[in-house]
CSV table of C-alpha atoms (C1' of nucleotides) in Angstrom, one decimal:
chain,number,residue,atom,x,y,z
D,1091,MET,CA,-6.2,17.9,10.2
D,1092,GLY,CA,-5.8,14.7,8.5
D,1093,CYS,CA,-9.2,13.8,7.3
D,1094,TRP,CA,-8.4,14.5,3.7
D,1095,GLN,CA,-8.3,11.8,1.1
D,1096,ARG,CA,-6.0,12.0,-1.8
D,1097,GLY,CA,-5.1,15.3,-0.2
D,1098,LEU,CA,-8.4,16.9,0.4
D,1099,THR,CA,-11.5,15.7,-1.1
D,1100,GLU,CA,-14.4,14.9,1.2
D,1101,SER,CA,-16.8,15.8,-1.5
D,1102,GLY,CA,-19.9,13.8,-2.1
D,1103,MET,CA,-20.6,12.8,1.5
D,1104,SER,CA,-23.5,15.2,1.7
D,1105,ILE,CA,-25.4,13.3,-0.9
D,1106,VAL,CA,-26.7,10.6,1.3
D,1107,TRP,CA,-26.5,11.6,4.9
D,1108,GLY,CA,-29.9,10.1,5.4
D,1109,ALA,CA,-28.4,6.7,4.7
D,1110,MET,CA,-25.6,7.0,7.2
D,1111,SER,CA,-25.7,5.4,10.6
D,1112,SER,CA,-23.2,7.5,12.5
D,1113,GLU,CA,-24.6,10.4,14.4
D,1114,LYS,CA,-21.6,12.6,14.3
D,1115,GLN,CA,-21.6,13.2,10.6
D,1116,SER,CA,-22.9,16.7,11.0
D,1117,THR,CA,-20.1,17.9,13.2
D,1118,GLU,CA,-17.5,16.6,10.8
D,1119,SER,CA,-19.2,17.8,7.6
D,1120,ALA,CA,-19.0,21.4,8.6
D,1121,TRP,CA,-15.4,21.9,7.9
D,1122,LEU,CA,-15.2,19.2,5.3
D,1123,LEU,CA,-17.4,21.2,3.1
D,1124,ALA,CA,-14.7,23.8,2.7
D,1125,ALA,CA,-12.5,21.2,1.0
D,1126,GLU,CA,-15.4,19.9,-1.0
D,1127,ARG,CA,-16.0,23.3,-2.3
D,1128,ASP,CA,-12.4,23.6,-3.4
D,1129,VAL,CA,-12.5,20.4,-5.3
D,1130,GLN,CA,-15.8,21.2,-6.9
D,1131,GLU,CA,-14.5,24.6,-7.9
D,1132,ARG,CA,-11.4,23.2,-9.4
D,1133,LEU,CA,-13.0,20.3,-11.1
D,1134,GLY,CA,-16.0,22.2,-12.4
D,1135,ASP,CA,-18.7,20.4,-10.4
D,1136,SER,CA,-20.1,18.3,-13.1
D,1137,GLU,CA,-18.8,15.6,-15.4
D,1138,PHE,CA,-16.8,13.8,-12.7
D,1139,ASP,CA,-17.8,10.9,-10.5
D,1140,PHE,CA,-17.3,12.4,-7.1
D,1141,ALA,CA,-19.0,9.5,-5.3
D,1142,SER,CA,-16.5,7.0,-6.7
D,1143,LEU,CA,-13.6,9.4,-6.2
D,1144,ASP,CA,-14.6,9.7,-2.6
D,1145,ALA,CA,-14.9,6.0,-2.0
D,1146,ILE,CA,-11.7,5.0,-3.7
D,1147,SER,CA,-9.5,7.7,-2.5
D,1148,ASN,CA,-10.6,7.1,1.1
D,1149,LEU,CA,-9.9,3.5,0.5
D,1150,TYR,CA,-6.3,4.0,-0.3
D,1151,ARG,CA,-5.8,6.5,2.4
D,1152,ALA,CA,-7.3,4.3,5.1
D,1153,ALA,CA,-5.2,1.3,4.0
D,1154,ALA,CA,-2.0,3.3,4.0
D,1155,ALA,CA,-2.7,4.7,7.4
D,1156,ILE,CA,-3.5,1.3,8.8
D,1157,ARG,CA,-0.5,-0.3,7.3
D,1158,ARG,CA,1.8,2.2,8.7
D,1159,ARG,CA,0.4,2.0,12.1
D,1160,ALA,CA,0.4,-1.7,12.1
D,1161,GLU,CA,4.0,-1.9,11.1
D,1162,GLY,CA,5.0,0.8,13.5
D,1163,GLU,CA,3.1,-0.4,16.6
D,1164,VAL,CA,2.3,-4.0,16.3
D,1165,LEU,CA,4.8,-5.6,13.9
D,1166,ALA,CA,8.0,-3.6,14.6
D,1167,PRO,CA,8.7,-5.3,17.9
D,1168,TYR,CA,8.9,-8.5,15.9
D,1169,SER,CA,10.7,-7.0,13.0
D,1170,LEU,CA,8.0,-8.1,10.7
D,1171,SER,CA,6.8,-6.0,7.7
D,1172,PHE,CA,3.1,-6.1,6.8
D,1173,GLY,CA,3.9,-8.5,4.0
D,1174,ALA,CA,5.9,-10.8,6.1
D,1175,PHE,CA,3.2,-10.9,8.7
D,1176,THR,CA,0.7,-11.8,6.0
D,1177,ILE,CA,2.9,-14.6,4.8
D,1178,LEU,CA,3.1,-16.1,8.3
D,1179,TRP,CA,-0.6,-15.7,8.8
D,1180,VAL,CA,-1.5,-17.5,5.6
D,1181,LEU,CA,0.8,-20.3,6.4
D,1182,TRP,CA,-0.5,-20.5,9.9
D,1183,ILE,CA,-4.0,-21.1,8.7
D,1184,TRP,CA,-3.2,-23.3,5.8
D,1185,ASP,CA,-0.2,-25.2,7.2
D,1186,ASP,CA,1.6,-25.2,3.9
D,1187,MET,CA,1.3,-23.8,0.5
D,1188,GLU,CA,3.1,-23.5,-2.9
D,1189,THR,CA,4.9,-20.4,-3.7
D,1190,ALA,CA,2.6,-19.3,-6.5
D,1191,GLN,CA,-0.5,-19.7,-4.5
D,1192,LEU,CA,1.1,-18.1,-1.5
D,1193,ALA,CA,2.0,-15.0,-3.6
D,1194,GLN,CA,-1.6,-14.7,-4.8
D,1195,GLU,CA,-3.0,-15.1,-1.3
D,1196,CYS,CA,-0.6,-12.5,0.0
D,1197,ASN,CA,-1.2,-10.1,-2.8
D,1198,LEU,CA,2.4,-10.1,-3.8
D,1199,ALA,CA,4.3,-10.5,-7.1
D,1200,LYS,CA,6.0,-13.8,-7.0
D,1201,GLY,CA,9.4,-12.1,-7.4
D,1202,THR,CA,8.7,-10.2,-4.3
D,1203,LEU,CA,7.7,-13.3,-2.4
D,1204,THR,CA,11.0,-15.0,-3.3
D,1205,GLY,CA,12.9,-12.2,-1.5
D,1206,MET,CA,10.7,-12.1,1.5
D,1207,LEU,CA,10.8,-15.9,1.9
D,1208,ASN,CA,14.6,-15.7,1.7
D,1209,THR,CA,14.5,-13.3,4.6
D,1210,LEU,CA,12.0,-15.3,6.6
D,1211,GLU,CA,14.0,-18.5,5.9
D,1212,LYS,CA,17.2,-16.9,7.1
D,1213,ARG,CA,15.4,-15.9,10.3
D,1214,GLY,CA,14.2,-19.5,10.7
D,1215,LEU,CA,10.5,-18.7,10.5
D,1216,VAL,CA,9.6,-20.6,7.4
D,1217,GLU,CA,11.0,-23.6,5.5
D,1218,ARG,CA,11.0,-24.3,1.8
D,1219,ASN,CA,10.9,-27.8,0.4
D,1220,ARG,CA,10.8,-28.9,-3.3
D,1221,MET,CA,8.0,-31.2,-4.1
D,1222,GLU,CA,9.0,-34.7,-5.1
D,1223,ALA,CA,6.3,-35.1,-7.6
D,1224,ASP,CA,7.3,-31.9,-9.4
D,1225,MET,CA,10.7,-30.5,-8.8
D,1226,ARG,CA,9.8,-27.1,-10.0
D,1227,ARG,CA,7.4,-26.6,-7.3
D,1228,MET,CA,8.2,-25.4,-3.8
D,1229,MET,CA,6.2,-26.1,-0.7
D,1230,VAL,CA,6.5,-23.5,2.0
D,1231,CYS,CA,5.6,-24.0,5.6
D,1232,LEU,CA,6.2,-22.5,9.0
D,1233,THR,CA,9.0,-23.7,11.3
D,1234,SER,CA,8.0,-24.2,14.9
D,1235,GLU,CA,9.6,-20.9,15.6
D,1236,GLY,CA,7.5,-19.3,12.9
D,1237,ARG,CA,4.4,-20.8,14.3
D,1238,SER,CA,5.1,-19.6,17.8
D,1239,THR,CA,5.9,-16.1,16.4
D,1240,ILE,CA,2.6,-15.8,14.6
D,1241,THR,CA,0.7,-17.4,17.5
D,1242,GLU,CA,2.1,-14.6,19.6
D,1243,VAL,CA,1.7,-11.8,17.1
D,1244,PHE,CA,-1.7,-12.5,15.7
D,1245,PRO,CA,-3.8,-11.8,18.9
D,1246,LYS,CA,-2.1,-8.4,19.1
D,1247,PHE,CA,-2.7,-7.7,15.5
D,1248,ASN,CA,-6.3,-8.7,15.8
D,1249,SER,CA,-6.9,-6.4,18.7
D,1250,PHE,CA,-5.2,-3.7,16.7
D,1251,GLU,CA,-7.7,-4.4,14.0
D,1252,GLY,CA,-10.4,-3.9,16.6
D,1253,GLU,CA,-9.0,-0.5,17.5
D,1254,MET,CA,-8.9,0.5,13.9
D,1255,SER,CA,-12.5,-0.3,13.4
D,1256,ASN,CA,-13.5,1.2,16.8
D,1257,GLY,CA,-16.7,3.0,16.7
D,1258,LEU,CA,-18.2,0.8,13.9
D,1259,THR,CA,-21.0,-1.4,14.9
D,1260,LEU,CA,-20.8,-5.1,14.1
D,1261,ALA,CA,-23.2,-4.5,11.2
D,1262,GLU,CA,-21.1,-1.7,9.9
D,1263,LYS,CA,-17.9,-3.8,10.0
D,1264,ALA,CA,-19.7,-6.5,8.0
D,1265,GLN,CA,-21.0,-3.9,5.6
D,1266,LEU,CA,-17.5,-2.5,5.2
D,1267,ALA,CA,-16.1,-5.9,4.5
D,1268,ASP,CA,-18.9,-6.6,2.0
D,1269,LEU,CA,-18.4,-3.3,0.1
D,1270,LEU,CA,-14.7,-3.8,0.0
D,1271,ARG,CA,-15.1,-7.4,-1.2
D,1272,ARG,CA,-17.2,-6.1,-4.1
D,1273,VAL,CA,-14.6,-3.4,-4.9
D,1274,THR,CA,-11.8,-6.0,-4.8
D,1275,LYS,CA,-13.8,-8.2,-7.2
D,1276,ASN,CA,-14.0,-5.3,-9.6
D,1277,ALA,CA,-10.3,-4.8,-9.4
D,1278,GLN,CA,-9.5,-8.4,-10.3
Y,1359,MET,CA,-10.3,-17.5,-7.1
Y,1360,GLY,CA,-9.1,-14.4,-5.4
Y,1361,CYS,CA,-11.8,-13.3,-3.0
Y,1362,TRP,CA,-9.7,-14.1,0.0
Y,1363,GLN,CA,-8.5,-11.4,2.2
Y,1364,ARG,CA,-5.2,-11.7,4.0
Y,1365,GLY,CA,-5.1,-15.0,2.3
Y,1366,LEU,CA,-8.4,-16.6,3.0
Y,1367,THR,CA,-10.7,-15.3,5.6
Y,1368,GLU,CA,-14.2,-14.4,4.6
Y,1369,SER,CA,-15.4,-15.2,8.1
Y,1370,GLY,CA,-17.8,-13.0,9.9
Y,1371,MET,CA,-19.9,-12.0,6.9
Y,1372,SER,CA,-22.7,-14.3,7.9
Y,1373,ILE,CA,-23.3,-12.4,11.0
Y,1374,VAL,CA,-25.3,-9.6,9.5
Y,1375,TRP,CA,-26.6,-10.5,6.2
Y,1376,GLY,CA,-29.8,-8.9,7.1
Y,1377,ALA,CA,-28.1,-5.5,7.1
Y,1378,MET,CA,-26.6,-5.9,3.7
Y,1379,SER,CA,-28.0,-4.3,0.7
Y,1380,SER,CA,-26.6,-6.4,-2.1
Y,1381,GLU,CA,-28.7,-9.3,-3.2
Y,1382,LYS,CA,-25.9,-11.5,-4.5
Y,1383,GLN,CA,-24.5,-12.2,-1.0
Y,1384,SER,CA,-25.9,-15.6,-0.8
Y,1385,THR,CA,-24.4,-16.8,-4.1
Y,1386,GLU,CA,-20.9,-15.7,-2.9
Y,1387,SER,CA,-21.2,-16.8,0.6
Y,1388,ALA,CA,-21.6,-20.5,-0.3
Y,1389,TRP,CA,-18.0,-21.1,-1.1
Y,1390,LEU,CA,-16.7,-18.5,1.2
Y,1391,LEU,CA,-18.0,-20.5,4.1
Y,1392,ALA,CA,-15.4,-23.1,3.3
Y,1393,ALA,CA,-12.6,-20.6,4.0
Y,1394,GLU,CA,-14.4,-19.3,7.0
Y,1395,ARG,CA,-14.6,-22.7,8.5
Y,1396,ASP,CA,-10.9,-23.2,8.0
Y,1397,VAL,CA,-10.1,-20.0,9.8
Y,1398,GLN,CA,-12.6,-20.7,12.6
Y,1399,GLU,CA,-11.2,-24.1,13.0
Y,1400,ARG,CA,-7.6,-22.8,13.2
Y,1401,LEU,CA,-8.3,-19.9,15.4
Y,1402,GLY,CA,-10.7,-21.7,17.7
Y,1403,ASP,CA,-13.8,-19.8,16.9
Y,1404,SER,CA,-14.0,-17.6,20.0
Y,1405,GLU,CA,-11.7,-15.0,21.6
Y,1406,PHE,CA,-10.9,-13.3,18.3
Y,1407,ASP,CA,-12.6,-10.3,16.7
Y,1408,PHE,CA,-13.6,-11.7,13.3
Y,1409,ALA,CA,-15.7,-8.8,12.3
Y,1410,SER,CA,-12.7,-6.4,12.6
Y,1411,LEU,CA,-10.4,-8.9,11.0
Y,1412,ASP,CA,-12.7,-9.2,8.1
Y,1413,ALA,CA,-13.2,-5.4,7.7
Y,1414,ILE,CA,-9.5,-4.5,8.0
Y,1415,SER,CA,-8.0,-7.3,6.0
Y,1416,ASN,CA,-10.4,-6.7,3.1
Y,1417,LEU,CA,-9.5,-3.1,3.3
Y,1418,TYR,CA,-5.8,-3.8,2.7
Y,1419,ARG,CA,-6.6,-6.3,0.0
Y,1420,ALA,CA,-8.8,-3.9,-1.9
Y,1421,ALA,CA,-6.4,-1.1,-1.7
Y,1422,ALA,CA,-3.5,-3.2,-3.0
Y,1423,ALA,CA,-5.6,-4.5,-5.9
Y,1424,ILE,CA,-6.8,-1.1,-6.9
Y,1425,ARG,CA,-3.4,0.5,-6.6
Y,1426,ARG,CA,-1.8,-2.2,-8.8
Y,1427,ARG,CA,-4.5,-1.9,-11.4
Y,1428,ALA,CA,-4.4,1.8,-11.4
Y,1429,GLU,CA,-0.7,1.9,-11.9
Y,1430,GLY,CA,-0.8,-0.8,-14.5
Y,1431,GLU,CA,-3.7,0.5,-16.6
Y,1432,VAL,CA,-4.2,4.1,-16.0
Y,1433,LEU,CA,-0.9,5.5,-14.8
Y,1434,ALA,CA,1.7,3.5,-16.6
Y,1435,PRO,CA,1.1,5.2,-20.0
Y,1436,TYR,CA,2.2,8.4,-18.3
Y,1437,SER,CA,4.9,6.8,-16.3
Y,1438,LEU,CA,3.3,7.9,-13.1
Y,1439,SER,CA,3.3,5.9,-9.9
Y,1440,PHE,CA,0.3,6.1,-7.7
Y,1441,GLY,CA,2.2,8.4,-5.3
Y,1442,ALA,CA,3.4,10.6,-8.1
Y,1443,PHE,CA,-0.2,10.9,-9.4
Y,1444,THR,CA,-1.4,11.8,-6.0
Y,1445,ILE,CA,1.2,14.6,-5.7
Y,1446,LEU,CA,0.1,16.0,-9.0
Y,1447,TRP,CA,-3.5,15.8,-8.1
Y,1448,VAL,CA,-3.0,17.6,-4.8
Y,1449,LEU,CA,-1.1,20.3,-6.4
Y,1450,TRP,CA,-3.6,20.6,-9.1
Y,1451,ILE,CA,-6.4,21.3,-6.6
Y,1452,TRP,CA,-4.4,23.5,-4.3
Y,1453,ASP,CA,-2.2,25.3,-6.8
Y,1454,ASP,CA,0.8,25.2,-4.5
Y,1455,MET,CA,1.8,23.7,-1.2
Y,1456,GLU,CA,4.7,23.4,1.2
Y,1457,THR,CA,6.6,20.1,1.3
Y,1458,ALA,CA,5.6,19.1,4.8
Y,1459,GLN,CA,1.9,19.6,4.2
Y,1460,LEU,CA,2.1,18.0,0.8
Y,1461,ALA,CA,3.7,14.9,2.4
Y,1462,GLN,CA,0.9,14.7,4.8
Y,1463,GLU,CA,-1.8,15.1,2.2
Y,1464,CYS,CA,-0.2,12.5,0.0
Y,1465,ASN,CA,0.3,10.1,2.9
Y,1466,LEU,CA,4.0,9.9,2.4
Y,1467,ALA,CA,7.0,10.3,4.7
Y,1468,LYS,CA,8.7,13.5,3.9
Y,1469,GLY,CA,11.9,11.7,3.0
Y,1470,THR,CA,10.0,9.8,0.4
Y,1471,LEU,CA,8.4,13.0,-0.9
Y,1472,THR,CA,11.8,14.6,-1.5
Y,1473,GLY,CA,12.9,11.8,-3.8
Y,1474,MET,CA,9.6,11.8,-5.7
Y,1475,LEU,CA,9.7,15.5,-6.1
Y,1476,ASN,CA,13.2,15.2,-7.5
Y,1477,THR,CA,11.9,12.8,-10.1
Y,1478,LEU,CA,8.9,15.0,-11.0
Y,1479,GLU,CA,11.1,18.1,-11.1
Y,1480,LYS,CA,13.6,16.4,-13.4
Y,1481,ARG,CA,10.6,15.5,-15.7
Y,1482,GLY,CA,9.5,19.1,-15.6
Y,1483,LEU,CA,6.2,18.4,-14.0
Y,1484,VAL,CA,6.6,20.3,-10.7
Y,1485,GLU,CA,8.7,23.2,-9.5
Y,1486,ARG,CA,10.2,23.9,-6.1
Y,1487,ASN,CA,10.8,27.4,-4.8
Y,1488,ARG,CA,12.2,28.5,-1.4
Y,1489,MET,CA,9.9,30.9,0.4
Y,1490,GLU,CA,11.4,34.3,1.0
Y,1491,ALA,CA,9.9,34.8,4.4
Y,1492,ASP,CA,11.4,31.5,5.7
Y,1493,MET,CA,14.3,30.0,3.8
Y,1494,ARG,CA,13.8,26.6,5.3
Y,1495,ARG,CA,10.4,26.2,3.6
Y,1496,MET,CA,9.9,25.1,0.1
Y,1497,MET,CA,6.9,25.8,-2.0
Y,1498,VAL,CA,5.9,23.3,-4.6
Y,1499,CYS,CA,3.7,23.9,-7.6
Y,1500,LEU,CA,2.9,22.3,-10.9
Y,1501,THR,CA,4.6,23.5,-14.1
Y,1502,SER,CA,2.3,24.1,-17.0
Y,1503,GLU,CA,3.4,20.7,-18.3
Y,1504,GLY,CA,2.5,19.2,-15.0
Y,1505,ARG,CA,-0.9,20.8,-15.1
Y,1506,SER,CA,-1.6,19.6,-18.6
Y,1507,THR,CA,-0.5,16.1,-17.5
Y,1508,ILE,CA,-2.9,15.9,-14.6
Y,1509,THR,CA,-5.6,17.5,-16.6
Y,1510,GLU,CA,-5.3,14.7,-19.1
Y,1511,VAL,CA,-4.8,11.9,-16.6
Y,1512,PHE,CA,-7.4,12.7,-14.0
Y,1513,PRO,CA,-10.5,12.1,-16.1
Y,1514,LYS,CA,-9.2,8.6,-16.9
Y,1515,PHE,CA,-8.3,8.0,-13.3
Y,1516,ASN,CA,-11.7,9.1,-12.2
Y,1517,SER,CA,-13.5,6.8,-14.7
Y,1518,PHE,CA,-11.3,4.0,-13.4
Y,1519,GLU,CA,-12.5,4.8,-9.9
Y,1520,GLY,CA,-16.0,4.5,-11.3
Y,1521,GLU,CA,-15.2,1.0,-12.7
Y,1522,MET,CA,-13.7,0.0,-9.4
Y,1523,SER,CA,-16.8,0.9,-7.5
Y,1524,ASN,CA,-19.1,-0.5,-10.2
Y,1525,GLY,CA,-22.1,-2.2,-8.8
Y,1526,LEU,CA,-22.3,0.0,-5.7
Y,1527,THR,CA,-25.1,2.3,-5.5
Y,1528,LEU,CA,-24.5,6.0,-4.8
Y,1529,ALA,CA,-25.6,5.5,-1.2
Y,1530,GLU,CA,-23.2,2.5,-0.9
Y,1531,LYS,CA,-20.3,4.5,-2.2
Y,1532,ALA,CA,-21.0,7.3,0.2
Y,1533,GLN,CA,-21.4,4.7,3.0
Y,1534,LEU,CA,-18.1,3.2,2.0
Y,1535,ALA,CA,-16.4,6.5,2.1
Y,1536,ASP,CA,-17.9,7.3,5.4
Y,1537,LEU,CA,-16.9,4.0,7.0
Y,1538,LEU,CA,-13.4,4.4,5.6
Y,1539,ARG,CA,-13.1,7.9,6.9
Y,1540,ARG,CA,-14.0,6.7,10.4
Y,1541,VAL,CA,-11.4,4.0,10.1
Y,1542,THR,CA,-8.8,6.4,8.9
Y,1543,LYS,CA,-9.5,8.7,11.8
Y,1544,ASN,CA,-8.9,5.8,14.2
Y,1545,ALA,CA,-5.6,5.2,12.5
Y,1546,GLN,CA,-4.3,8.7,13.0
U,435,DC,C1',11.7,-39.9,-27.7
U,436,DA,C1',13.6,-35.3,-29.1
U,437,DA,C1',12.0,-30.6,-29.9
U,438,DA,C1',8.8,-27.2,-28.7
U,439,DA,C1',5.6,-25.3,-25.5
U,440,DC,C1',4.6,-24.5,-21.0
U,441,DT,C1',5.1,-23.7,-16.0
U,442,DA,C1',7.2,-22.6,-11.3
U,443,DG,C1',10.5,-20.2,-9.2
U,444,DT,C1',14.4,-17.0,-9.1
U,445,DT,C1',17.2,-13.2,-10.6
U,446,DC,C1',17.6,-8.5,-11.9
U,447,DG,C1',17.0,-3.5,-12.5
U,448,DG,C1',14.5,0.0,-10.8
U,449,DT,C1',11.2,2.7,-8.0
U,450,DA,C1',8.8,3.5,-3.8
U,451,DC,C1',8.8,4.0,0.7
U,452,DC,C1',10.2,4.3,5.6
U,453,DG,C1',12.6,6.0,9.8
U,454,DA,C1',16.5,8.0,11.7
U,455,DA,C1',20.2,11.0,11.4
U,456,DC,C1',21.6,15.3,9.6
U,457,DG,C1',22.4,20.4,8.4
U,458,DA,C1',20.6,24.8,7.8
U,459,DA,C1',17.3,28.4,9.0
U,460,DT,C1',14.5,30.4,12.5
U,461,DA,C1',12.5,31.1,17.1
U,462,DT,C1',13.2,31.4,22.1
U,463,DG,C1',14.7,32.9,26.5
U,464,DG,C1',18.2,34.3,29.8
X,943,DC,C1',22.5,39.0,21.7
X,944,DC,C1',24.2,34.6,21.9
X,945,DA,C1',23.1,29.8,23.1
X,946,DT,C1',19.7,26.5,22.8
X,947,DA,C1',15.7,24.4,21.1
X,948,DT,C1',12.8,23.8,17.3
X,949,DT,C1',11.5,23.2,12.6
X,950,DC,C1',12.3,22.7,7.8
X,951,DG,C1',13.9,19.8,4.0
X,952,DT,C1',17.4,16.5,2.6
X,953,DT,C1',20.3,12.5,2.9
X,954,DC,C1',21.2,7.8,4.0
X,955,DG,C1',20.6,2.8,4.7
X,956,DG,C1',17.6,-0.6,4.2
X,957,DT,C1',13.3,-3.2,2.9
X,958,DA,C1',9.4,-3.9,0.0
X,959,DC,C1',7.7,-4.3,-4.1
X,960,DC,C1',7.0,-4.6,-9.2
X,961,DG,C1',7.5,-6.4,-14.0
X,962,DA,C1',10.3,-8.6,-17.3
X,963,DA,C1',13.9,-11.6,-18.4
X,964,DC,C1',15.8,-15.9,-17.2
X,965,DT,C1',16.5,-21.0,-15.7
X,966,DA,C1',15.3,-25.3,-15.0
X,967,DG,C1',11.9,-28.8,-14.6
X,968,DT,C1',7.6,-30.9,-17.0
X,969,DT,C1',4.3,-31.8,-20.5
X,970,DT,C1',3.0,-32.0,-25.2
X,971,DT,C1',3.4,-33.4,-29.8
X,972,DG,C1',5.1,-34.8,-34.4
DNA sequence: CAAAACTAGTTCGGTACCGAACGAATATGG
DNA sequence: CCATATTCGTTCGGTACCGAACTAGTTTTG
């Protein structure tokens, strides 16, 4: 169980087996074809773009699964949501950042960020300071406690990332990142 | 801007350019290297798994971007959230399904599903019926209005999926789906 | 330099979403 | 059979998250 995307569709994967690098495709594809047949039957096996359907729906499915596991296993002990972790991470790398840019980097609406920064500020992990040059702007940075938190969490998160991409070769990981980058670009 | 993942990191992509199929890598990589250098500098350029970091963080970023655009552009006219759309889609393909399985197929906690089914039921798009054989169980199916809704929405959604994977070859889409499937499997 | 346009951040209303606790229906096993 | 365990779905409390409206600084311009 649990290999469906958007419920069930594994259609399309048979098209290009030759291009695939993993050797266990054939074992998986056997029962996946059942689902594929259902979809084709329902959708009338023409006129739709199954390759894109496959790619995109798997994308969302993978992201949801990873997020849930990351929150449950890696982040929960620190009471961090995925979004909160991301905020700390970005600030860790960049030292400080304005709210607007931070929201964009973290893939959050700025209204959402406000709330999450409130939470993180209350917990003493980040600090907000208005900029003297422009009092509208707000500079956000980690407190030393925030820094020590992310310093402790990130290695665990990174090894979790390793687990999640277990079984992919270095080249495949890079290829995945590349393909996703191109998709992201289309989405922006 | 906006090609960062988890804020900024495009590190790792230089490792395997040779394996990549797109020819515009080099134009992108130029400025991406700046970010990569920042990350490396901060993280100390050893001990961490940058390939996995890259793959996984791009994954989340792409999914979030796609979801937001799908909801904003394709689904909003029908007042459907991404999750609601998924529910309709699954029921469309499978005709009917029990709550528990539906939750799993849609990647939702069952408590979440209850609420969303309430909404969809109120709107007359789905229908719930207890199973006679086992009164705990609930069978969910589309109403005819639900069916006509998803019949109208799906083609638009599918062509949106096509846009999102624009620029990928058929083989690349299949490869993307395959890699994601393997990641999802790790996450389950 | 005052009014208008713009910009950064917050507030607000609402949905989505989770996990844990719950209640009802069914299966189990002594 | 009845007590217990299990298995459904729902309820509940809480956070995350969005988009739109709002507030308060800043820039523009007549």
